[in-house]
Coordinates of C-alpha atoms in Angstrom, one line a residue:
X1 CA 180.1 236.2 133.8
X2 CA 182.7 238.0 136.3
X3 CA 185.5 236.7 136.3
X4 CA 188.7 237.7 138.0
X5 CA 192.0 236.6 139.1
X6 CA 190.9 237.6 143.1
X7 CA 193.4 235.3 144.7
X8 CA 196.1 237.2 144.7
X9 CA 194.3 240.2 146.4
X10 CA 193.4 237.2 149.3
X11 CA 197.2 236.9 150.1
X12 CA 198.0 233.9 152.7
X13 CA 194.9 232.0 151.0
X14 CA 197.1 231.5 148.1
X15 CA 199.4 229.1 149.5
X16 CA 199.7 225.0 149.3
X17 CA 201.7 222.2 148.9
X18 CA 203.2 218.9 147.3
X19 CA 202.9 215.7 148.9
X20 CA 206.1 214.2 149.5
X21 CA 208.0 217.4 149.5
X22 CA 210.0 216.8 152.2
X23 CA 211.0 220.5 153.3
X24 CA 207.4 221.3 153.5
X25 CA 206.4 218.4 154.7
X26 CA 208.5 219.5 158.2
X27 CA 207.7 223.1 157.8
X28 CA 204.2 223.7 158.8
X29 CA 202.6 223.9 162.5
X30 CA 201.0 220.4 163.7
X31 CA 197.6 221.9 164.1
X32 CA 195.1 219.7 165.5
X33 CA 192.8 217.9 162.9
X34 CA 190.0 215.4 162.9
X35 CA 189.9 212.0 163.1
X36 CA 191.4 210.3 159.9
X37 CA 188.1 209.0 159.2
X38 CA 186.3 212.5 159.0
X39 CA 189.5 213.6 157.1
X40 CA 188.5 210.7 154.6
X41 CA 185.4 211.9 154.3
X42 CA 186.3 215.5 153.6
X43 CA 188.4 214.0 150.8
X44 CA 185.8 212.1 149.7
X45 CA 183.8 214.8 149.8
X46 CA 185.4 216.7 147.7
X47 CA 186.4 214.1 145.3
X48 CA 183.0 213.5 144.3
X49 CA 182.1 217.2 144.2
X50 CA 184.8 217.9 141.7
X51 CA 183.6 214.5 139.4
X52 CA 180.2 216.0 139.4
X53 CA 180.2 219.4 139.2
X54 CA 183.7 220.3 137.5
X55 CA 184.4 220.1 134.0
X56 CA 188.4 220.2 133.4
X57 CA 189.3 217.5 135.8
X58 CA 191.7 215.9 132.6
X59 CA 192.1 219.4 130.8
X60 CA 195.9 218.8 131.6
X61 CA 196.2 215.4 132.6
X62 CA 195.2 212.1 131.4
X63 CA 192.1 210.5 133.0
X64 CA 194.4 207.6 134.6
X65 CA 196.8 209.7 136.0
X66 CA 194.3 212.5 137.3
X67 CA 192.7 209.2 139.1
X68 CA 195.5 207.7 140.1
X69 CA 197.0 211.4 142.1
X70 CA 193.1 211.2 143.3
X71 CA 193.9 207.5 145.1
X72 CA 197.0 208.4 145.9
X73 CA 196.1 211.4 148.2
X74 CA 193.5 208.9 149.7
X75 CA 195.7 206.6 150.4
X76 CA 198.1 209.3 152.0
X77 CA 195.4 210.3 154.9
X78 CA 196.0 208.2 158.3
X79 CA 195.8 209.0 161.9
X80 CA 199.2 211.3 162.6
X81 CA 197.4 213.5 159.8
X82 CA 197.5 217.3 160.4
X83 CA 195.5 220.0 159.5
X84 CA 198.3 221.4 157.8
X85 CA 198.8 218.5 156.2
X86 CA 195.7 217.4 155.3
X87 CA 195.4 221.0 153.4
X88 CA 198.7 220.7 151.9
X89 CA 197.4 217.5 150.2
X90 CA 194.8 219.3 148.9
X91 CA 196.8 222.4 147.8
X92 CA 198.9 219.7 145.7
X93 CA 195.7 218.3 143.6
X94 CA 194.5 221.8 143.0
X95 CA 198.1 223.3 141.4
X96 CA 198.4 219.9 139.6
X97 CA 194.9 220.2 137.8
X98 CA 196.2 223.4 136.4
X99 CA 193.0 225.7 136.6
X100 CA 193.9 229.3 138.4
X101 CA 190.4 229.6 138.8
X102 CA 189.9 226.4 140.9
X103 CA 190.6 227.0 145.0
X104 CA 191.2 225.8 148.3
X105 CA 192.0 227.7 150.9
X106 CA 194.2 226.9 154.4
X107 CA 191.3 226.2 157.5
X108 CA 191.1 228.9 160.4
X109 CA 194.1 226.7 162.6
X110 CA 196.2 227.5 159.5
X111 CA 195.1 230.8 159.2
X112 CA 195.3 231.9 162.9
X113 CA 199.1 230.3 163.2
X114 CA 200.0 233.0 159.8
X115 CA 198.9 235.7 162.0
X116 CA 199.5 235.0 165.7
X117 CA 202.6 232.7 165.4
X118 CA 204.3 232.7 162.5
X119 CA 207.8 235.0 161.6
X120 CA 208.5 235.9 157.7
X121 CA 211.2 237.2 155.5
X122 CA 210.9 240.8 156.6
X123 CA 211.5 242.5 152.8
X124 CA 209.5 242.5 149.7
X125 CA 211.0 240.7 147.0
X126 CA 210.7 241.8 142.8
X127 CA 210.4 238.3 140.9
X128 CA 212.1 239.4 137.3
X129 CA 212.3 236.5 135.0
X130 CA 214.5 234.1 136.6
X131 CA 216.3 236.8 138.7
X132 CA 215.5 238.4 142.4
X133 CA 215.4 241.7 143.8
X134 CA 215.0 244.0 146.8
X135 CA 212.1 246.0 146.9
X136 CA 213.9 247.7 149.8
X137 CA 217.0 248.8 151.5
X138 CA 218.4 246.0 153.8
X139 CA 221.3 245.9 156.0
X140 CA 222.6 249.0 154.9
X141 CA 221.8 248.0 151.5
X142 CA 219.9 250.3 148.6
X143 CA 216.8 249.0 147.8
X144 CA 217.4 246.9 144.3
X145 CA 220.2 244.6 144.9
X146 CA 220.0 241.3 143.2
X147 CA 219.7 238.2 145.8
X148 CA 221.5 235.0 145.1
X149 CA 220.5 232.9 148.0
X150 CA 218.5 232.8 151.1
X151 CA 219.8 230.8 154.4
X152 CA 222.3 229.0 151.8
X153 CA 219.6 228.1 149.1
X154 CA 220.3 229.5 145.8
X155 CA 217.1 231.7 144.8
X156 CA 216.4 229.5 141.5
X157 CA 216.1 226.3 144.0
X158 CA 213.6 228.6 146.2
X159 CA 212.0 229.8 143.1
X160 CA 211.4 226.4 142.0
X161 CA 209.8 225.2 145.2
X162 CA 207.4 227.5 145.7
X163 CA 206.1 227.8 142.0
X164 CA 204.9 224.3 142.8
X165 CA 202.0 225.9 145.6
X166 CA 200.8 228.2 143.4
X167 CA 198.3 227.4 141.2
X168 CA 197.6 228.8 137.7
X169 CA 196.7 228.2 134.3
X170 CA 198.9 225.4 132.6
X171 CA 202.3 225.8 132.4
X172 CA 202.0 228.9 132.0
X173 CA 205.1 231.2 134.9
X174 CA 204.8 234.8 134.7
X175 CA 201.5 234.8 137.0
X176 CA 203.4 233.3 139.3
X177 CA 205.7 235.7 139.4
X178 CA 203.2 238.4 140.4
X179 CA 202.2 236.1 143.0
X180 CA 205.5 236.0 144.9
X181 CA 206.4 239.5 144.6
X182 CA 203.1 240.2 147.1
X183 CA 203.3 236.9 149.1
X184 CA 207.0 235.3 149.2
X185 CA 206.8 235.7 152.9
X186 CA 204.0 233.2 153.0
X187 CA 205.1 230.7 150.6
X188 CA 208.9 230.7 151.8
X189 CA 207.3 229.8 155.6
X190 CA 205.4 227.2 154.2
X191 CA 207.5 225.7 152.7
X192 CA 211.1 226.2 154.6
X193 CA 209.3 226.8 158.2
X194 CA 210.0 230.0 161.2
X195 CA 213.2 230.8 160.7
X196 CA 214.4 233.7 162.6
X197 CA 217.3 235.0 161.0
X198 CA 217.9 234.6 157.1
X199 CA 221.5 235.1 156.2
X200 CA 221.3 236.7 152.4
X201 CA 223.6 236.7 149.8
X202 CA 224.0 239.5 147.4
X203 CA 225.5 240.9 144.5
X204 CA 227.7 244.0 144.9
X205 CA 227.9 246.5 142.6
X206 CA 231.6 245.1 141.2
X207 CA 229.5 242.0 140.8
X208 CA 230.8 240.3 144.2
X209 CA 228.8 238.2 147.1
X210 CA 228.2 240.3 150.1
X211 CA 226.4 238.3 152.7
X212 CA 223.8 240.8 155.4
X213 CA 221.7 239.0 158.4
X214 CA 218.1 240.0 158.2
X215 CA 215.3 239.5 161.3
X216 CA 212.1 237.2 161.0
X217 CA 209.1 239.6 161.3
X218 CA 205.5 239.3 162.3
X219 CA 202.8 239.3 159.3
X220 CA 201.7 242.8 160.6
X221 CA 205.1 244.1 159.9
X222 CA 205.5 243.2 156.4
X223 CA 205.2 245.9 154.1
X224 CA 202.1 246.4 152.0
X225 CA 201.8 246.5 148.3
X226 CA 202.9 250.0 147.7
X227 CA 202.1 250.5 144.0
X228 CA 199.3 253.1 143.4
X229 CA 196.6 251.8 140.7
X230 CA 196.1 254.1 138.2
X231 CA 192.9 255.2 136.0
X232 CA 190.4 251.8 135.4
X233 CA 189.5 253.4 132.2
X234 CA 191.2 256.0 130.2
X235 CA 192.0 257.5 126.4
X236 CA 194.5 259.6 126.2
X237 CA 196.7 260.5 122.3
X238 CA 200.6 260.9 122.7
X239 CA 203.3 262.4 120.7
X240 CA 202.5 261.5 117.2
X241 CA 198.3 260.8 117.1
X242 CA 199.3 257.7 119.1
X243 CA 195.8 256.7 120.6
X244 CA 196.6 255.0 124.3
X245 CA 193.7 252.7 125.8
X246 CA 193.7 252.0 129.1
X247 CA 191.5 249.5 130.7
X248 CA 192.5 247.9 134.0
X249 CA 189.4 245.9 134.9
X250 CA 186.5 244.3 133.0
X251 CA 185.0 243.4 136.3
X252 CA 181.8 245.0 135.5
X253 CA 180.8 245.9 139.5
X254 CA 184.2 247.2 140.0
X255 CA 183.9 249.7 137.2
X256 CA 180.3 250.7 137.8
X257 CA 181.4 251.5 141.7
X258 CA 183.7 253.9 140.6
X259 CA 181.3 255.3 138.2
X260 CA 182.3 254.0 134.9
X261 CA 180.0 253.0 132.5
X262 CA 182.2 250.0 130.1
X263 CA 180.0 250.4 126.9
X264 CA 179.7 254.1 126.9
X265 CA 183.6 254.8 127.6
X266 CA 184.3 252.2 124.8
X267 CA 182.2 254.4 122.3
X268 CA 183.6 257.3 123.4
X269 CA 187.0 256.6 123.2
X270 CA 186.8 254.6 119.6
X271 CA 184.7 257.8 118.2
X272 CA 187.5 260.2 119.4
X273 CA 189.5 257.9 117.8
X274 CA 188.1 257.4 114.6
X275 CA 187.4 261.5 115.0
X276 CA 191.4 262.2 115.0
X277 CA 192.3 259.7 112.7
X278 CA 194.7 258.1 115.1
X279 CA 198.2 257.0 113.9
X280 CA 198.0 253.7 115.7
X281 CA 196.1 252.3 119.1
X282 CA 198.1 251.4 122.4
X283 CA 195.7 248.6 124.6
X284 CA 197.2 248.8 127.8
X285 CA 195.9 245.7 129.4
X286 CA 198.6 245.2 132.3
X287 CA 197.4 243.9 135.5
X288 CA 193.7 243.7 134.2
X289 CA 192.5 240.4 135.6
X290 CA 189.3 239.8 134.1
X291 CA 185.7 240.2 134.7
X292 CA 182.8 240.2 132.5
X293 CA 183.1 237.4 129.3
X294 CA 180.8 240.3 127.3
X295 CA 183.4 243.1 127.9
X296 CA 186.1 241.2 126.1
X297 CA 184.3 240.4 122.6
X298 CA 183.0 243.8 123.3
X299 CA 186.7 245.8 122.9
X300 CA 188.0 243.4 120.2
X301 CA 184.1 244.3 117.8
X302 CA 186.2 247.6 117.5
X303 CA 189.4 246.5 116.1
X304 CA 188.1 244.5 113.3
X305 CA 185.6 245.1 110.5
X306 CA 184.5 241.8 110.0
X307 CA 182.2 239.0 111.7
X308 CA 184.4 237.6 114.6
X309 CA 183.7 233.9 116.3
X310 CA 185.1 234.1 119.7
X311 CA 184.3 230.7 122.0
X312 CA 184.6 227.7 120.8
X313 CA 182.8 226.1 123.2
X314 CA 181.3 225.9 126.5
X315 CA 180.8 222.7 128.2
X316 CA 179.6 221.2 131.2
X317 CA 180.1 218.3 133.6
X318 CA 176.1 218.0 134.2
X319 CA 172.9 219.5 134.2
X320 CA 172.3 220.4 137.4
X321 CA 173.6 224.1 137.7
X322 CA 172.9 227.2 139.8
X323 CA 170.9 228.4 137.1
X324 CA 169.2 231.3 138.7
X325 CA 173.4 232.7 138.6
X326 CA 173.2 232.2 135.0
X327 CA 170.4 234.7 134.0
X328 CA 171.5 237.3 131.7
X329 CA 170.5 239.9 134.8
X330 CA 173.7 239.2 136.8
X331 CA 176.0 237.2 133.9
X332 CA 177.1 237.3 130.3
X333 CA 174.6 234.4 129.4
X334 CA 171.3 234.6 128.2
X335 CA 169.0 232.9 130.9
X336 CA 170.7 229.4 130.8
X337 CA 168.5 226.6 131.0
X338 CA 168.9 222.7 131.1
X339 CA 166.8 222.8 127.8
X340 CA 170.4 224.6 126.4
X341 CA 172.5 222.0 127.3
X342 CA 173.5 218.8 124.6
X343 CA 174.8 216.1 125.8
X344 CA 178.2 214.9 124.0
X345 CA 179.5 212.5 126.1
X346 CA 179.2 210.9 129.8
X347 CA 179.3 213.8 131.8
X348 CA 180.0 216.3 129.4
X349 CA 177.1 218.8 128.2
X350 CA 177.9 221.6 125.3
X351 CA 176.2 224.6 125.5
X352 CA 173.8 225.6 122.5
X353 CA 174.9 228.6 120.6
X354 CA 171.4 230.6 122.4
X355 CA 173.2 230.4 125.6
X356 CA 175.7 232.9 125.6
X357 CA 176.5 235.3 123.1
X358 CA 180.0 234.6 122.9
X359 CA 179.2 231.4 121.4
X360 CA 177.4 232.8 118.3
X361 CA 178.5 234.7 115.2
X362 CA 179.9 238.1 116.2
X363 CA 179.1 242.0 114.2
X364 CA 181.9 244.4 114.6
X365 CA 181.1 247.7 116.2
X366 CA 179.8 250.7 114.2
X367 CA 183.0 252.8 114.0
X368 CA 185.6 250.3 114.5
X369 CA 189.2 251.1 114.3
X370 CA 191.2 249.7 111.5
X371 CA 194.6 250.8 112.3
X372 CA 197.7 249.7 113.9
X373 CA 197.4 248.0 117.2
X374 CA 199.5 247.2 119.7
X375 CA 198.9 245.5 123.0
X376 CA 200.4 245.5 126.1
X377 CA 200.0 242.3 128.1
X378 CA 201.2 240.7 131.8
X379 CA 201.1 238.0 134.0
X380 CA 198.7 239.9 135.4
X381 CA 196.2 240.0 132.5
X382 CA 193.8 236.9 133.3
X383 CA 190.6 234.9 132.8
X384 CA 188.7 237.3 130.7
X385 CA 191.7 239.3 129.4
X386 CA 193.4 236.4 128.6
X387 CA 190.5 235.6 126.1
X388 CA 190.1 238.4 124.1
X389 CA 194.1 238.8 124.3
X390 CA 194.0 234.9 122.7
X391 CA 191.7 236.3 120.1
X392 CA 193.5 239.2 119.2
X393 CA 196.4 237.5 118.6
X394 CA 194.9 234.4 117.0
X395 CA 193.5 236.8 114.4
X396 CA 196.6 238.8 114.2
X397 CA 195.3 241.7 114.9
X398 CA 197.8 243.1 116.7
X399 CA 201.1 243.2 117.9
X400 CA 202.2 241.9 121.7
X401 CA 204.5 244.1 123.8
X402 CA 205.2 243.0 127.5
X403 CA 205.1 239.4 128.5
X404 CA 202.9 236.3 128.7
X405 CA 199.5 236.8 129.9
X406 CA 198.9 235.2 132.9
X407 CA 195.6 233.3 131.7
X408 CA 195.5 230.8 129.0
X409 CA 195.5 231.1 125.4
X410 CA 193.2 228.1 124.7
X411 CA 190.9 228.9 127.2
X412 CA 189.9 228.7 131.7
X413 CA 187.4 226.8 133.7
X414 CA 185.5 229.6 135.2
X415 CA 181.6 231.0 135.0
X416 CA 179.9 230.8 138.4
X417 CA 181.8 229.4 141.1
X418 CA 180.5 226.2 143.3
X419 CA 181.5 227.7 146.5
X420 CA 182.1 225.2 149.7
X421 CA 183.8 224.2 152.9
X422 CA 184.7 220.5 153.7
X423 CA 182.0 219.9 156.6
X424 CA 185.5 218.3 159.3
X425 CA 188.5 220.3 158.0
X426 CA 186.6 223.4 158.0
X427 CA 188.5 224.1 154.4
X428 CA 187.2 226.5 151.6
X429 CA 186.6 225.3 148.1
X430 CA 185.9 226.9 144.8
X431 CA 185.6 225.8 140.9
X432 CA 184.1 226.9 137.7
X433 CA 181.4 225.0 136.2
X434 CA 181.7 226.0 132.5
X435 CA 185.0 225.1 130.5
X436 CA 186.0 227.6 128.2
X437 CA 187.2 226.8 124.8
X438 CA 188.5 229.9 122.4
X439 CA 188.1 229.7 119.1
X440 CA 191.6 230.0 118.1
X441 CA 194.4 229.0 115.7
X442 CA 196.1 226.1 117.2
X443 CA 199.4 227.0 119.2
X444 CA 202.9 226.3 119.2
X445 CA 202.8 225.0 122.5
X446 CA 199.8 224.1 124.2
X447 CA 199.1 224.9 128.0
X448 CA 200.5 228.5 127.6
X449 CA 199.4 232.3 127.4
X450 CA 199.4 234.5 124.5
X451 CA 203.2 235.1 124.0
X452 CA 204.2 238.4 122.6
X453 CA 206.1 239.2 119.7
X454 CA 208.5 241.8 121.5
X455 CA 209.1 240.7 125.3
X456 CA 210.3 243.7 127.0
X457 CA 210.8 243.6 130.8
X458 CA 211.4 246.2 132.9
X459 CA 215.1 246.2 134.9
X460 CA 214.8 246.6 139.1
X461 CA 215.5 250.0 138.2
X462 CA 213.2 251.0 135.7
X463 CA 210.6 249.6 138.6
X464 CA 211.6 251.5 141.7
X465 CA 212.3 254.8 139.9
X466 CA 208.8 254.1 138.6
X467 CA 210.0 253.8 134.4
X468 CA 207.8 252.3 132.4
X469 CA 209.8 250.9 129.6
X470 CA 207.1 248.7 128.0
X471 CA 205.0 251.9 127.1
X472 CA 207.9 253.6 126.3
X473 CA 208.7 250.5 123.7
X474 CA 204.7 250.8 122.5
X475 CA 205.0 254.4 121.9
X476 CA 208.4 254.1 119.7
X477 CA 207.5 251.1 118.3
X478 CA 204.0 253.0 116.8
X479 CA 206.2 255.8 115.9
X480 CA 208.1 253.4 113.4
X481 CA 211.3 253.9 115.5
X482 CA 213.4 251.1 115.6
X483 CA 214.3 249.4 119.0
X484 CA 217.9 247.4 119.1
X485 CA 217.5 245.6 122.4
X486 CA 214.3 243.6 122.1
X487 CA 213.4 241.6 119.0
X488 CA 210.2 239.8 118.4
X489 CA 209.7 236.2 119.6
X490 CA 207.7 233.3 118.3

C-alpha cells in the first residue's frame, strides 16, 4: 500500500486548532457556517465514521478519555458557531488522536479567506531544535540570524502553540519541525490573527537584541520552498569503498513516473556492492516519506542474511472494507478478503498471515550485504520509512546518524484511505483503515520514532551554504575516524 507523508506538500491544509485556546480562538475570520444543528450532524457524522471504520481511535488515549474529548467537542457546537470554528474543533480531535496519517482539512470559506484576505509573516523561517532562524535577509539583516521573539512573544511560547495544530505520529517533534519551516506563515495567522506589522527580535552577532519591523504579506508573496530535490534513487562509492544509497521515495507511482524501476535498482546497486566488496553502506533516507509497505521489507531482505518478521500485526475496526483497493494489483496485499479477517475482539479484526506479505516469515535477498551500515534518518522519513527504519534498528542492524524519524517506531494507521467531506461544513476527511503493528523490541519510550545513536544537526549555516554535515559525519564515521562533537544517544 502507498503510503506517504503528502500533507505537507498540501500546505494551508495542514493547519488546526485547540478548543479553548484563547489566542486562536479570536484569531480566525467569522466565516459563515450552518445551522448548529447541521453542524451537529456533521460532527456526528463524523464521529460515527471514525468508530466504524477507524482502528486507532485509543492508540494514544484511553477509551474514556478519547470519549469524553468526543462529548466534549459536541457539547462545544451552538448557534454563534463559525466555520472556522467549527473546523478548529475538529483540527483539535485529529492532532490529539495522534495519527499523522488521519486528516481534516479547512472548508472552501477557510480556504478562500488564506488566499484573498489573509496577510502572513513575510520570511521563511528554519525550525532547528528548539532554536529559529532566517531563511532570508530582513531589514538589512543577512539571511541566518537567530529570532528570539515575534510581536513580543518569545519564539519557544510561539513554537509551542503551533505544535499543538499540527498533527503527527505520537509524541513524536522533529516532523513538526519540517512542517513549520514550509508553513509558519499559516499556522502563526491562525493562531495569533492579521497582523500587519511584526516587530522581531534578534540576536546580533556580539550576541545582543536588535529589534527590525517587518510588513504582513499576501500568500502569493511568500517565498516558495527553494530546496532542489536531488536523485530519487542513486548508488554512488566515496573515498574509502564507502557504498552511499540513496532512496528518497518508496512511493512506487512516483518512482515509476520518473522512470525508475524499485526492484531492479535495488539489485543493481546491492550486486555492485557485493561486486566491490564495499567497506561499509550509507542509507540515505532523509526526507523519504513513504510509499509502498513492500519496498521497505524489500531494502532491509539485503542487509541481513537471515529470515526477518517484519509486522506484527494488522488489524481492523470491521469487515466492511474497500476491498477492490486491497487487491495485490494496486497494493502491497494479496487480494484481501473478509474471509482473511479474525475477529479478536468487538470491533477489532486481525489480519491472517495470507493477507499481506509483510505479515509472514521473511527470506533475505540473494546477494545480501553483510557489512557495516549506517543510516541516515529525519523528520522527514515517514509511514513506510519509518517502518523499515524501526526494523533496522530493532534488529540492530545498523547504526543511526541524523535525527528522529518523523513516523513511528511501533507502528501508523494507514493502508487505503476512507476519503470524505462532512455533507454541511463542506470539510475534507481522511483515515487509514489498517493499524500497523511492527514487530519490534519494545522501546524506551513508547509513542516516539526510531532515535539515533549519533544526533547530528546541521547549524543555520551549514543549511544556507548548502553543507551537509550529517553525510559528512556518515562518511567519517564509516572511515573509523573519530568525531568529538556528537556522541551517541540512547
Amino acid at each position: 500500500m502507498r503510503k506517504q507523508l503528502l500533507r505537507l506538500i498540501i500546505g494551508i491544509l495542514l493547519v488546526g486548532g485547540i478548543p479553548g485556546f484563547s489566542e486562536a480562538q479570536t484569531a480566525m475570520p467569522p466565516v459563515h457556517a450552518p445551522a448548529a444543528d447541521s453542524l451537529r450532524q456533521d460532527f456526528n457524522f463524523l464521529r460515527t465514521l471514525l468508530n466504524t471504520y477507524y482502528p486507532s481511535l485509543y492508540r494514544y488515549n484511553s477509551k474514556s478519555s478519547m470519549q469524553a474529548m468526543l462529548d466534549s467537542c459536541y457539547a462545544a457546537i451552538h448557534e454563534n458557531t463559525t466555520a472556522a470554528g467549527f473546523y478548529k474543533m475538529l483540527k483539535a480531535l485529529v492532532s490529539s488522536i495522534k495519527d499523522g496519517h488521519l486528516y481534516v482539512g479547512p472548508p472552501p470559506a477557510v480556504r478562500k479567506y488564506f488566499g484573498d484576505t489573509a496577510v502572513f509573516f513575510p520570511v521563511k523561517l528554519r525550525f532547528i531544535n528548539n532554536k529559529v532562524y532566517s531563511m532570508q535577509a530582513m531589514a538589512g539583516r543577512p539571511a541566518g540570524a537567530e529570532i528570539l521573539a515575534i510581536n513580543h512573544r518569545p519564539v519557544a511560547r510561539i513554537r509551542e502553540a503551533l505544535f499543538k495544530y499540527i498533527a503527527g505520529d505520537g509524541d513524536i517533534t522533529t516532523k513538526k519541525n519540517y512542517v513549520l519551516n514550509s508553513f509558519f506563515h499559516i499556522y502563526y495567522n491562525m493562531v495569533y490573527g492579521n497582523t500587519a506589522a511584526f516587530s522581531v527580535a534578534v540576536k546580533t552577532a556580539g550576541n545582543a537584541v536588535d529589534t527590525v519591523t517587518l510588513h504582513a504579506v499576501p500568500l502569493k508573496r511568500i517565498p516558495g520552498m527553494r530546496d532542489t530535490p536531488g536523485k530519487l534513487l542513486q548508488c554512488a562509492f566515496r573515498k574509502n569503498n564507502i557504498a552511499v544509497l540513496t532512496i528518497s521515495s518508496f512511493d512506487s507511482a512516483t518512482l515509476r513516473n520518473a522512470g525508475f524501476d524499485y526492484r531492479r535498482f535495488l539489485d543493481s546497486a546491492f550486486t555492485a556492492i557485493h561486486r566491490r566488496n564495499a567497506a561499509a553502506l550509507i542509507i540515505d533516507l532523509r526526507g523519504n516519506g513513504g510509499g509502498t509497505d513492500l519496498y521497505g521489507s524489500l531494502l532491509y531482505a539485503y542487509l541481513t542474511s537471515r529470515p526477518f518478521h517484519y509486522y506484527k500485526s494488522l488489524t481492523a475496526a470491521t469487515r466492511q472494507l474497500p476491498y477492490e483497493q486491497f487487491s495485490r494489483t494496486v497494493s502491497s496485499y494479496n487480494d484481501l478478503t473478509s474471509g482473511m479477517l479474525d475477529s479478536i475482539a468487538p470491533h477489532s479484526y486481525r489480519l491472517q498471515p495470507q493477507a499481506h506479505t509483510n505479515l509472514q516469515l521473511l527470506q533475505p535477498a540473494g546477494h545480501h550485504y553483510n557489512g557495516r551500515v549506517l543510516i541516515l534518518a529525519d523528520g522527514l522519513s515517514y509511514s513506510v520509512t519509518a517502518e523499515f527504519c524501526a526494523v533496522a534498528k530493532s534488529y540492530r542492524r545498523a547504526i543511526f546518524i541524523g535525527e528522529e524519524t518523523g513516523g513511528g517506531y511501533e507502528g501508523n494507521t494507514s493502508a487505503v484511505q476512507i476519503d470524505t467531506v462532512l455533507p454541511a461544513s463542506k470539510i475534507p476527511v481522511s483515515f487509514g483503515t489498517i493499524a500497523y503493528t511492527m514487530d519490534v523490541r519494545k522501546p524506551a519510550r513508547t509513542g516516539r520514532g526510531t532515535i539515533p545513536e549519533y544526533i547530528v544537526s546541521p547549524t543555520i549555516d551549514n543549511i544556507i551554504h548548502k553543507r551537509d554535515v550529517q553525510l559528512e559525519f556518515a562518511l567519517k564515521l564509516a572511515a573509523g575516524v573519530p568525531e568529538r562533537k556528537s556522541r551517541p544517544r540512547p
